[in-house]
mmCIF file of N, CA and C in Angstrom:
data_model
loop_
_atom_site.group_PDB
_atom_site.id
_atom_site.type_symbol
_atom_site.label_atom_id
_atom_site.label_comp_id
_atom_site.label_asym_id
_atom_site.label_seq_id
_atom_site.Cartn_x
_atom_site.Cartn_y
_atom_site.Cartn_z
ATOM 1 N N UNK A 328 -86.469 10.755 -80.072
ATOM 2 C CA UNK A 328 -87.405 10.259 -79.109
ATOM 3 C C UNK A 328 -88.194 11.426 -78.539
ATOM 4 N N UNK A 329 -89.657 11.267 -78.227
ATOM 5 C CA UNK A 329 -90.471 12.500 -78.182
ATOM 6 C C UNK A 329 -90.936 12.353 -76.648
ATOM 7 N N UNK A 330 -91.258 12.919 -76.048
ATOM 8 C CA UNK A 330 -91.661 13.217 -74.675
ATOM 9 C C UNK A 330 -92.739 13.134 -74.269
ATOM 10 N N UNK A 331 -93.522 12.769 -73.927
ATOM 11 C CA UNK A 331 -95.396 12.387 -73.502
ATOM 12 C C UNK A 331 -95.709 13.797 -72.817
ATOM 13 N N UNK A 332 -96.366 13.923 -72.995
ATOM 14 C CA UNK A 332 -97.174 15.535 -72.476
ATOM 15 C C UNK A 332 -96.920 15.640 -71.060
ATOM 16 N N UNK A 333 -97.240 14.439 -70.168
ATOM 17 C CA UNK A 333 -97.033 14.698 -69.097
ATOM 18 C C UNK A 333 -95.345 14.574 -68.136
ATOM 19 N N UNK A 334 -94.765 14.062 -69.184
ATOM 20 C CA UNK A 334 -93.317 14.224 -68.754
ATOM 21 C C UNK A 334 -92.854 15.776 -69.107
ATOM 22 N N UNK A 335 -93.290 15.856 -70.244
ATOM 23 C CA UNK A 335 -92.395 17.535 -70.629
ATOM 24 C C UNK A 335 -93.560 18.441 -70.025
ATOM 25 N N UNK A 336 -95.017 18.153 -69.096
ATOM 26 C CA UNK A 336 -95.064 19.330 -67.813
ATOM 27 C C UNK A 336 -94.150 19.172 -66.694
ATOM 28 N N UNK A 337 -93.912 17.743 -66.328
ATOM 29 C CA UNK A 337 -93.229 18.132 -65.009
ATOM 30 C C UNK A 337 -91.288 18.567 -65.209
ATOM 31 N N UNK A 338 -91.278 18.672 -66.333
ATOM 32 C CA UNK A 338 -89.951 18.835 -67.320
ATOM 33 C C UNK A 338 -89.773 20.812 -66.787
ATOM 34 N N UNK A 339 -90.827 20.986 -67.015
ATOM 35 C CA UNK A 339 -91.528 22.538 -67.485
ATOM 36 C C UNK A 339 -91.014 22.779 -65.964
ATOM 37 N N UNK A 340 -91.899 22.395 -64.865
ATOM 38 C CA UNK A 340 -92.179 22.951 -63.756
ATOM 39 C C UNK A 340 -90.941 22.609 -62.424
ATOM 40 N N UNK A 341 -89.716 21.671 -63.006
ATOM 41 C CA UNK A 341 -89.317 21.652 -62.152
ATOM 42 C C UNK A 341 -87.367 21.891 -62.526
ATOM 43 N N UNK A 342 -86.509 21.804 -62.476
ATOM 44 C CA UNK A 342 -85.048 22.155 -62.919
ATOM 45 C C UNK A 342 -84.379 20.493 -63.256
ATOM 46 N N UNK A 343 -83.620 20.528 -64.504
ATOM 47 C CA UNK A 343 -82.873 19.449 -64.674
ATOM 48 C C UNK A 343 -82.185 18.647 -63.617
ATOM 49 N N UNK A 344 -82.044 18.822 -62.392
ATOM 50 C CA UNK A 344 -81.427 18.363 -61.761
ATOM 51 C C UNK A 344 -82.670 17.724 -61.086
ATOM 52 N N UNK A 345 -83.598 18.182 -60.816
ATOM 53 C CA UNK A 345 -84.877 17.554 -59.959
ATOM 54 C C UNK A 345 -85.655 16.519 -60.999
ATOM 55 N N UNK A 346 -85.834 16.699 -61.909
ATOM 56 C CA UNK A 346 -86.086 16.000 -62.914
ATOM 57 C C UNK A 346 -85.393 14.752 -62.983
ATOM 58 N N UNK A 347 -83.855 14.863 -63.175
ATOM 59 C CA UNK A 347 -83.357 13.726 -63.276
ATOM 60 C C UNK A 347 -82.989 12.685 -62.170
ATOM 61 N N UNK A 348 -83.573 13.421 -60.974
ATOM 62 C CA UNK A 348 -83.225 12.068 -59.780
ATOM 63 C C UNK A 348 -84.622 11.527 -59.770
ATOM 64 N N UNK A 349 -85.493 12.432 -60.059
ATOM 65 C CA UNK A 349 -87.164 12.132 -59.966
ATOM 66 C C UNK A 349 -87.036 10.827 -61.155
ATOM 67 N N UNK A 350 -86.680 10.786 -62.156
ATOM 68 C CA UNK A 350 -86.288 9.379 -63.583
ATOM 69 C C UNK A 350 -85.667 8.575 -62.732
ATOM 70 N N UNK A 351 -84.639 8.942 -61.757
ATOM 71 C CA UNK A 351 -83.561 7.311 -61.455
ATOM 72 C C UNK A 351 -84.105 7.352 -60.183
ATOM 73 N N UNK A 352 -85.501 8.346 -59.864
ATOM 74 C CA UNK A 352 -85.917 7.309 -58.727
ATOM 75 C C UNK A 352 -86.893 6.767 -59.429
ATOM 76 N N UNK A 353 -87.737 6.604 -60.205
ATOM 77 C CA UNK A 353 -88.741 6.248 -60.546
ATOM 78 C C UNK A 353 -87.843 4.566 -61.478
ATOM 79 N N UNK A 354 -86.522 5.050 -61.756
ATOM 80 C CA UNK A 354 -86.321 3.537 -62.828
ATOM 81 C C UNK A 354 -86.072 2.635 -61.815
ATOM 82 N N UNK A 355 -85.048 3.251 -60.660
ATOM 83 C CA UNK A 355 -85.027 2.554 -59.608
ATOM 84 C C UNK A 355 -86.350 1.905 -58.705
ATOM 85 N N UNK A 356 -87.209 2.409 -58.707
ATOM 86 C CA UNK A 356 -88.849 1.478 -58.442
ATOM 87 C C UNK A 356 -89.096 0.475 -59.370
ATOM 88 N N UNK A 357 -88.876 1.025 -60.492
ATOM 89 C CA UNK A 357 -89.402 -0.230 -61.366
ATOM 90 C C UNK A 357 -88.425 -1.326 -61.342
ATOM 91 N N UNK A 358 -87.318 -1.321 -61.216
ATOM 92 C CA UNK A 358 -86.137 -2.438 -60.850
ATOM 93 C C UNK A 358 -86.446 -2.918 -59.809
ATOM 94 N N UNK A 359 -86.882 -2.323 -58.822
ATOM 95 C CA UNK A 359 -87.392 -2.989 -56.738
ATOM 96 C C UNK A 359 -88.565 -3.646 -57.503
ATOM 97 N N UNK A 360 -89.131 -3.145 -58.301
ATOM 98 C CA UNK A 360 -90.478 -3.920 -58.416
ATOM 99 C C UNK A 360 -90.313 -5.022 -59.316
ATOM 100 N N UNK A 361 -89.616 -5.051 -60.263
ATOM 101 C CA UNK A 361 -89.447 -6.337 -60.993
ATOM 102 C C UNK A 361 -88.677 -7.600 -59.928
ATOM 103 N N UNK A 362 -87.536 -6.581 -59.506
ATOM 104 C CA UNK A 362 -86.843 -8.128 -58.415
ATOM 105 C C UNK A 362 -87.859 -8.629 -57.378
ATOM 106 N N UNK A 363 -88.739 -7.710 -57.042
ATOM 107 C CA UNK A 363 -89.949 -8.147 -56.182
ATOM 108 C C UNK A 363 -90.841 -9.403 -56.215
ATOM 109 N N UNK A 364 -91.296 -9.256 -57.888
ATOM 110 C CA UNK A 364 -91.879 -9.851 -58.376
ATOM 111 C C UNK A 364 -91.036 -11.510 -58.920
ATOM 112 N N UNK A 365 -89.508 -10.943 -59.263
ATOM 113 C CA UNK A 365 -88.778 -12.696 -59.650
ATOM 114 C C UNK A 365 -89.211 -13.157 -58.023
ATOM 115 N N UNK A 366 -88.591 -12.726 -57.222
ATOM 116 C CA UNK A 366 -88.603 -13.207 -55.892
ATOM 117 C C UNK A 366 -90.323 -13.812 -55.781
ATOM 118 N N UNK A 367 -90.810 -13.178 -55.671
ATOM 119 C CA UNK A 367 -92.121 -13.770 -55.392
ATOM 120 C C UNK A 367 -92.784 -15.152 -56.221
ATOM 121 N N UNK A 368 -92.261 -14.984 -57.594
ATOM 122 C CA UNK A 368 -92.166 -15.876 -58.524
ATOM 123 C C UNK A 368 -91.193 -17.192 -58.036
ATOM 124 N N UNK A 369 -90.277 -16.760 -57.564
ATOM 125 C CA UNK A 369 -89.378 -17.924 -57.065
ATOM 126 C C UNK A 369 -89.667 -18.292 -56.077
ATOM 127 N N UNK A 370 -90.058 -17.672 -54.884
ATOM 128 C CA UNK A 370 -91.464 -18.459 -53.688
ATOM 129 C C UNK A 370 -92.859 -19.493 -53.691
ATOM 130 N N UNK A 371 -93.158 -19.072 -54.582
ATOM 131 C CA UNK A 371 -94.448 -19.432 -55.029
ATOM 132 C C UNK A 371 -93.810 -20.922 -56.065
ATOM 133 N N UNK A 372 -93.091 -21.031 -56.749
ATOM 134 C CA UNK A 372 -92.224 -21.924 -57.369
ATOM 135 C C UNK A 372 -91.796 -23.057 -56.578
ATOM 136 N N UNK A 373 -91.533 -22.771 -55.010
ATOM 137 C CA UNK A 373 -90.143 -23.423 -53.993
ATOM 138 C C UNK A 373 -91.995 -24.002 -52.874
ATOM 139 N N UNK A 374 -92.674 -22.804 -53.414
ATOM 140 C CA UNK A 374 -93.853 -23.605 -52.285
ATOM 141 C C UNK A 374 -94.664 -25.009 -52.637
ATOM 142 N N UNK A 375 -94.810 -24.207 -54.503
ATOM 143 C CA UNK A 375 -95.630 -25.641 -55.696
ATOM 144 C C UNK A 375 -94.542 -26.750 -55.148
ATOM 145 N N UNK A 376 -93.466 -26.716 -55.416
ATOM 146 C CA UNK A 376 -92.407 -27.841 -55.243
ATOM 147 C C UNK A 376 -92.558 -28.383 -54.301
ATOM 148 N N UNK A 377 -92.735 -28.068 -53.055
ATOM 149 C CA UNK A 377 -92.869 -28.264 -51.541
ATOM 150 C C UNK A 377 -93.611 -28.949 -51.850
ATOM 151 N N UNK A 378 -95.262 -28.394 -51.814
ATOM 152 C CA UNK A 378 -96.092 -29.421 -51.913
ATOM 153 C C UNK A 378 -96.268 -30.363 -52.813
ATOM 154 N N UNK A 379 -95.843 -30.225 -53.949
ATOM 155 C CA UNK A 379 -95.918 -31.717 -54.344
ATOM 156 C C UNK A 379 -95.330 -32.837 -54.088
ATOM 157 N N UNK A 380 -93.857 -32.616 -52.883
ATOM 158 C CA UNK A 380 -93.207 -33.194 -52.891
ATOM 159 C C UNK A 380 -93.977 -34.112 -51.505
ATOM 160 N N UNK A 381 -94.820 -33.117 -50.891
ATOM 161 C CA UNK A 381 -95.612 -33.725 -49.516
ATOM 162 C C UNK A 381 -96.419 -34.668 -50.234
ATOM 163 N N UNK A 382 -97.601 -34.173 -51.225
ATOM 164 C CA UNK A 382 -98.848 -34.399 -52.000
ATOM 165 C C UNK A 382 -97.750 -36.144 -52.011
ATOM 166 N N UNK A 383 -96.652 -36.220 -52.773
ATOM 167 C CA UNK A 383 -96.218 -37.438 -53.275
ATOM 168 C C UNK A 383 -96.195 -38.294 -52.076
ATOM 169 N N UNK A 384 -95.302 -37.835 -50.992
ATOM 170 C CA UNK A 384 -95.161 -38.700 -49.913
ATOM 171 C C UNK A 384 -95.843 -38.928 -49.096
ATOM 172 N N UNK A 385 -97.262 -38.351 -48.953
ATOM 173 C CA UNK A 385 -98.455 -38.942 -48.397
ATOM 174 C C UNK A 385 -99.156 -39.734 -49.736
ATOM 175 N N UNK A 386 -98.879 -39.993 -50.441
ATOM 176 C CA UNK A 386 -99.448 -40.381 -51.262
ATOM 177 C C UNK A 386 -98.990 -41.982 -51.005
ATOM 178 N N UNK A 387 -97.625 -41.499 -51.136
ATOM 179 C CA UNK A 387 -96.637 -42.790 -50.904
ATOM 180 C C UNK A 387 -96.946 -43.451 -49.513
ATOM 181 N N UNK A 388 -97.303 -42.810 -48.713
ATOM 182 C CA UNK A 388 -97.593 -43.853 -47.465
ATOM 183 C C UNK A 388 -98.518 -44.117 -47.380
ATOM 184 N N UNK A 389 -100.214 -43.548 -47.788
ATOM 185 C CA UNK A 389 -101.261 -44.279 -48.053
ATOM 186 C C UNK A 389 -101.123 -45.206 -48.758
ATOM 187 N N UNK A 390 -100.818 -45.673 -49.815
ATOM 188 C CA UNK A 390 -100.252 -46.766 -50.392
ATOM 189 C C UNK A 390 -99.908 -47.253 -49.935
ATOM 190 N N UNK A 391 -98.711 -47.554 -48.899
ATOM 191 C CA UNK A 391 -98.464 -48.420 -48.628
ATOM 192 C C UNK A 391 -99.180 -49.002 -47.017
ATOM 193 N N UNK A 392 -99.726 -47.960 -46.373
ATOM 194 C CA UNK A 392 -100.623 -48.076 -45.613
ATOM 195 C C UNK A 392 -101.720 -49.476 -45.724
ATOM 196 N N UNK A 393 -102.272 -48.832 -47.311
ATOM 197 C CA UNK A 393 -103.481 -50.036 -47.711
ATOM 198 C C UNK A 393 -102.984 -51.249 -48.269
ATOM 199 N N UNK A 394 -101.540 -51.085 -48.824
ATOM 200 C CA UNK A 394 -101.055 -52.302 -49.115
ATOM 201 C C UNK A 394 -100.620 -53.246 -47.824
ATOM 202 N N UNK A 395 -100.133 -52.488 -47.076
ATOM 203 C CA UNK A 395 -100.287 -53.591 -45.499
ATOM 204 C C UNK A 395 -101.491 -53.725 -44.799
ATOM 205 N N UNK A 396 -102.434 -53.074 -45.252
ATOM 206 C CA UNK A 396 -103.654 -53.749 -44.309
ATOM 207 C C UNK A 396 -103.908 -55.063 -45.244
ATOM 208 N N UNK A 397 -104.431 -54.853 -46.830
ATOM 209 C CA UNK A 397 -104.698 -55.817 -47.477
ATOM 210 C C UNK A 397 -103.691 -57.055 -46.994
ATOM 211 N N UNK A 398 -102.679 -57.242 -46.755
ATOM 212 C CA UNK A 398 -101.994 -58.238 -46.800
ATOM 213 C C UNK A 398 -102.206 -58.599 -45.563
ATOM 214 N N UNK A 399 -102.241 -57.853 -44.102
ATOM 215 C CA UNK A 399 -103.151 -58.310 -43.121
ATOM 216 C C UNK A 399 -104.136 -59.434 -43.195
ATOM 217 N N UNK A 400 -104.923 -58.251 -43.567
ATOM 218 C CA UNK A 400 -106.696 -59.264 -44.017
ATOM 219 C C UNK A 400 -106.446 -60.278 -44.750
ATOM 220 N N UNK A 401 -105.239 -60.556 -45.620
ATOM 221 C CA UNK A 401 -105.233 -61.730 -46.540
ATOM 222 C C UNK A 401 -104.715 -62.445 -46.045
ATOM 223 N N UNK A 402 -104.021 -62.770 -44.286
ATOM 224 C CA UNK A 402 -103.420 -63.302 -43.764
ATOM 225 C C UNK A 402 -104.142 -63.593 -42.712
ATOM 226 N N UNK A 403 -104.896 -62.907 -42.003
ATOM 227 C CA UNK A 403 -106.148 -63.192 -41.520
ATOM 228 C C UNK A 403 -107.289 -64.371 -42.253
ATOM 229 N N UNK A 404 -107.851 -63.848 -42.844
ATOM 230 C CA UNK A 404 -109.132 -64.418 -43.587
ATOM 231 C C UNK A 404 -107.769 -65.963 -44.120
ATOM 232 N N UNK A 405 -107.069 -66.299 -44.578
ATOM 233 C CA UNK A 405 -106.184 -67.483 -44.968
ATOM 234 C C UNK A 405 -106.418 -68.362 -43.438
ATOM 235 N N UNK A 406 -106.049 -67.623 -42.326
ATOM 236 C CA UNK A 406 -106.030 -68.031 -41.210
ATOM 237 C C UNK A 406 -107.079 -68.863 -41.005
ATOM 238 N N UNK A 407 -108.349 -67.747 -41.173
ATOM 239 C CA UNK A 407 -109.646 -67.971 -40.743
ATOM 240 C C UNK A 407 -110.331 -69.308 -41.232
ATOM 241 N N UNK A 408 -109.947 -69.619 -42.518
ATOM 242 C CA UNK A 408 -109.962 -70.242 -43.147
ATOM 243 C C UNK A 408 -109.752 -71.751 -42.783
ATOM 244 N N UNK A 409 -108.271 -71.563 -42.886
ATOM 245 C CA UNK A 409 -107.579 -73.109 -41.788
ATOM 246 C C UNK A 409 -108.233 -72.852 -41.131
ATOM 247 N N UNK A 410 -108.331 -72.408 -39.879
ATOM 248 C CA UNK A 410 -109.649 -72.849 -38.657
ATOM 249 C C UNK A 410 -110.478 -73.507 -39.072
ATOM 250 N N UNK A 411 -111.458 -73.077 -39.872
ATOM 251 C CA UNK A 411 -112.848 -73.666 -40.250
ATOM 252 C C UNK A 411 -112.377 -74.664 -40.923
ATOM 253 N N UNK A 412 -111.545 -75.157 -41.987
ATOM 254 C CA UNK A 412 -111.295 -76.477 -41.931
ATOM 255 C C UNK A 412 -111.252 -77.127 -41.350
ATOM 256 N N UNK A 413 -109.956 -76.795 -40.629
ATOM 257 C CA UNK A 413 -109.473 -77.666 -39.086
ATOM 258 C C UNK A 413 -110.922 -78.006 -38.408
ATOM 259 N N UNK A 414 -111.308 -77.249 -38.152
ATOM 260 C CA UNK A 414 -112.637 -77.612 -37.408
ATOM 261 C C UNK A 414 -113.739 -78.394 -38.071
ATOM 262 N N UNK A 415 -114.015 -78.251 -39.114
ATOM 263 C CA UNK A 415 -114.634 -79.060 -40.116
ATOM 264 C C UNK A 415 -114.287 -80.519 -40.189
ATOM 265 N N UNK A 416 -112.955 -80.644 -40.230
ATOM 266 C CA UNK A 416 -112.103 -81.827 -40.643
ATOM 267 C C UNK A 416 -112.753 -83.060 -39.272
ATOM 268 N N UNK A 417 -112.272 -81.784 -38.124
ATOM 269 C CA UNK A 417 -112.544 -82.554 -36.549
ATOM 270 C C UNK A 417 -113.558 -83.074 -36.238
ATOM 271 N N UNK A 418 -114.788 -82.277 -36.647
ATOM 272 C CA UNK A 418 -115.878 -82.440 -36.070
ATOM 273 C C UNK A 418 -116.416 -83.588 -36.924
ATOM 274 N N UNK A 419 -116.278 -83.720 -38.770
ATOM 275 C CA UNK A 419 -116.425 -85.585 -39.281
ATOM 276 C C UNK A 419 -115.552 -86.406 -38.686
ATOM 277 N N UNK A 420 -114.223 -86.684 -38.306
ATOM 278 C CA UNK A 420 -113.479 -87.336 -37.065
ATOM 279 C C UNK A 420 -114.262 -87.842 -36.188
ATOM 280 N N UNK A 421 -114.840 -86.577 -35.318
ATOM 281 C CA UNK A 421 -115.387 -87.280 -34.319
ATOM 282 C C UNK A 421 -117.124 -88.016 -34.867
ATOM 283 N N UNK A 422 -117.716 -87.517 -35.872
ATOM 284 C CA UNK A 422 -118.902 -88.055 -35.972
ATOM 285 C C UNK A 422 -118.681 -89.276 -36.943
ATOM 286 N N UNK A 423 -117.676 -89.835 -37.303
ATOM 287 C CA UNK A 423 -116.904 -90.846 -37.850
ATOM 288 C C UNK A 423 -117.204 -91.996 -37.120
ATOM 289 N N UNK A 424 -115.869 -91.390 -35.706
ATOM 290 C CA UNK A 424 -115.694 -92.159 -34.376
ATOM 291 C C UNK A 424 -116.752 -92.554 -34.008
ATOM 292 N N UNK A 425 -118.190 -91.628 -33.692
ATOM 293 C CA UNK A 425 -119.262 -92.013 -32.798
ATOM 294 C C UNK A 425 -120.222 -93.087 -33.577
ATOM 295 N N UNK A 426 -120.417 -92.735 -35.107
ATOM 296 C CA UNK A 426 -120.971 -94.063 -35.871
ATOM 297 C C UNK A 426 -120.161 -95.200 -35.699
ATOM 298 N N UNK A 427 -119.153 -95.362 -35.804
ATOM 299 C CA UNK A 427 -118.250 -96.453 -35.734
ATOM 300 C C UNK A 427 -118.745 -97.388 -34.844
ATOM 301 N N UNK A 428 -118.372 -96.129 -33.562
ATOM 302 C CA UNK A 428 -118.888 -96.685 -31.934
ATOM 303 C C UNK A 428 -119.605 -96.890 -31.484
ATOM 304 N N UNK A 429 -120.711 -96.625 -31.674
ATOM 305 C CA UNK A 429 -122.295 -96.582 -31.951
ATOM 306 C C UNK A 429 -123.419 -96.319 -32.637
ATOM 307 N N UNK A 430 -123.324 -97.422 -33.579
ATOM 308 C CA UNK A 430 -124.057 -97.474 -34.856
ATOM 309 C C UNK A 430 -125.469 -97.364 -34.520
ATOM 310 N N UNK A 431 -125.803 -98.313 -33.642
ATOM 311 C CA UNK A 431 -127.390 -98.575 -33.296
ATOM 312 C C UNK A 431 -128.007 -96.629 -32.573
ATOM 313 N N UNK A 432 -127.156 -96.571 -32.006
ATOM 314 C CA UNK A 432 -127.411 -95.201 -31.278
ATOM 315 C C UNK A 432 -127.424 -94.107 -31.974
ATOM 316 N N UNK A 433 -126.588 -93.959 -32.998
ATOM 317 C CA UNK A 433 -126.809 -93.160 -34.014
ATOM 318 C C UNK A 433 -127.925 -93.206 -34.988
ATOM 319 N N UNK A 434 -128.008 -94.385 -35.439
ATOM 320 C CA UNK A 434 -129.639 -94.672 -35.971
ATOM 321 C C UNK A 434 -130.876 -94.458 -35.273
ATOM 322 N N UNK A 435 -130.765 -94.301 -33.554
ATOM 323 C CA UNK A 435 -132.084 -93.978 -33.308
ATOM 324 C C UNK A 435 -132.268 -92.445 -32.966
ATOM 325 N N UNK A 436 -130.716 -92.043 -33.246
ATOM 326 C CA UNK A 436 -130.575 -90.706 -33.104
ATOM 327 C C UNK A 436 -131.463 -89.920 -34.736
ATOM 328 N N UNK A 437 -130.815 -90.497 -35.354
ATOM 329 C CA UNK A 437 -131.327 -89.743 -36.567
ATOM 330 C C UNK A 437 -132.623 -90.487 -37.133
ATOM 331 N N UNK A 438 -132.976 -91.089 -36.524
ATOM 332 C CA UNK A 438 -134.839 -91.315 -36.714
ATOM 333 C C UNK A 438 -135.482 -90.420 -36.013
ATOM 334 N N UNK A 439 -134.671 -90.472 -34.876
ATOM 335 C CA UNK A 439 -135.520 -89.425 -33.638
ATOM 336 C C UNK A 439 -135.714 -87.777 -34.195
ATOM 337 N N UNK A 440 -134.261 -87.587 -34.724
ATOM 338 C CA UNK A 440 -134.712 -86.528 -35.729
ATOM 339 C C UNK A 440 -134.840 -85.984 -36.606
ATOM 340 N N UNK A 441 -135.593 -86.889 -37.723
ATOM 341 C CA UNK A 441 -136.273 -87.141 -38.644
ATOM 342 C C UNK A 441 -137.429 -86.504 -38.221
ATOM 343 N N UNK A 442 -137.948 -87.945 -37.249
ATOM 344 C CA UNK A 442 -139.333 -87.635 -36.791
ATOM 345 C C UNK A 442 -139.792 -86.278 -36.700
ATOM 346 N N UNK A 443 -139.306 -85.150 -35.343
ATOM 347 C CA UNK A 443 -139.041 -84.151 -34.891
ATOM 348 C C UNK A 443 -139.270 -83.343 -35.901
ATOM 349 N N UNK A 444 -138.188 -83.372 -37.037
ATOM 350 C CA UNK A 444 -138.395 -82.175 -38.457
ATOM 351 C C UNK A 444 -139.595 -82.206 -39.022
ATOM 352 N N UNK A 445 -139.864 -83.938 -39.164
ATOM 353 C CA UNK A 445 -141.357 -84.056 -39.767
ATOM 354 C C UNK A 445 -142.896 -83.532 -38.616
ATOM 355 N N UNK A 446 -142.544 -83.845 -37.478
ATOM 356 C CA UNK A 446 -143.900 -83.200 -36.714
ATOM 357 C C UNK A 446 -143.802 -81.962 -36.868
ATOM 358 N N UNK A 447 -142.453 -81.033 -36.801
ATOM 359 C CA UNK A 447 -142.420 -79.554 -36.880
ATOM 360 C C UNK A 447 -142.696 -79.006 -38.155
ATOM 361 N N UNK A 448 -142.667 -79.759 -39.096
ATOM 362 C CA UNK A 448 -143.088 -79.299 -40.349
ATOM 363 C C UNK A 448 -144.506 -79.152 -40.936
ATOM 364 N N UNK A 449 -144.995 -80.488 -40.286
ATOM 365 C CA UNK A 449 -146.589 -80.907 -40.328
ATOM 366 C C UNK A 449 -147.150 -79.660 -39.964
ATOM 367 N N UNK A 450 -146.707 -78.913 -38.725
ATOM 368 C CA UNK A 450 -147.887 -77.884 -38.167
ATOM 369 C C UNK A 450 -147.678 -76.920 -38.905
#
């Protein structure tokens, strides 16, 4: 194994003993620096995880957020619905009742506005 130029100057300029703590400090950096780097690797790993695990569970409650409004509104508007029947239903009931009850009166009701649509239309 051959020596790089700049290892066998500082080889040159300094005594085997300085030399060789100057190597096991320098291997020892590169070991701090690799565990540095798993570690940081394993942070960055534990953070992705984190958030996706948020990303999911907001995900998961918007969902179900919009799935209970929809079912709201579909319970609503169903509602709304019956009403306007109901009310629909009532209001031929009573205009049932009032022909029934007063046939003649209803006939001069709806001549009267007949008439009315037809003069307002004329002009």
């Amino acid at each position: 194994m051959s020596m790089a130029n700049g290892e066998t100057g500082i080889q040159n300029m300094t005594d085997k003993a300085t030399y060789d703590r100057l190597e096991k400090d320098v291997t020892a950096v590169k070991g701090d620096i690799a565990a540095l780097t798993d570690q940081i690797t394993d942070a960055i790993n534990t953070f992705a995880g984190t958030a996706k695990k948020q990303a999911k569970r907001g995900y998961k409650q918007a969902r179900a957020n919009v799935d209970s409004t929809m079912d709201e509104m579909s319970e609503r508007g169903g509602a709304m619905m019956d009403a306007a029947q109901n009310a629909a239903h009532s209001i031929e009931e009573t205009l049932e009742d009032a022909i029934t009850q007063r046939p003649l009166a209803t006939v001069g009701l709806a001549l009267g506005l007949g008439f009315l649509i037809g003069a307002t239309w004329r002009r």
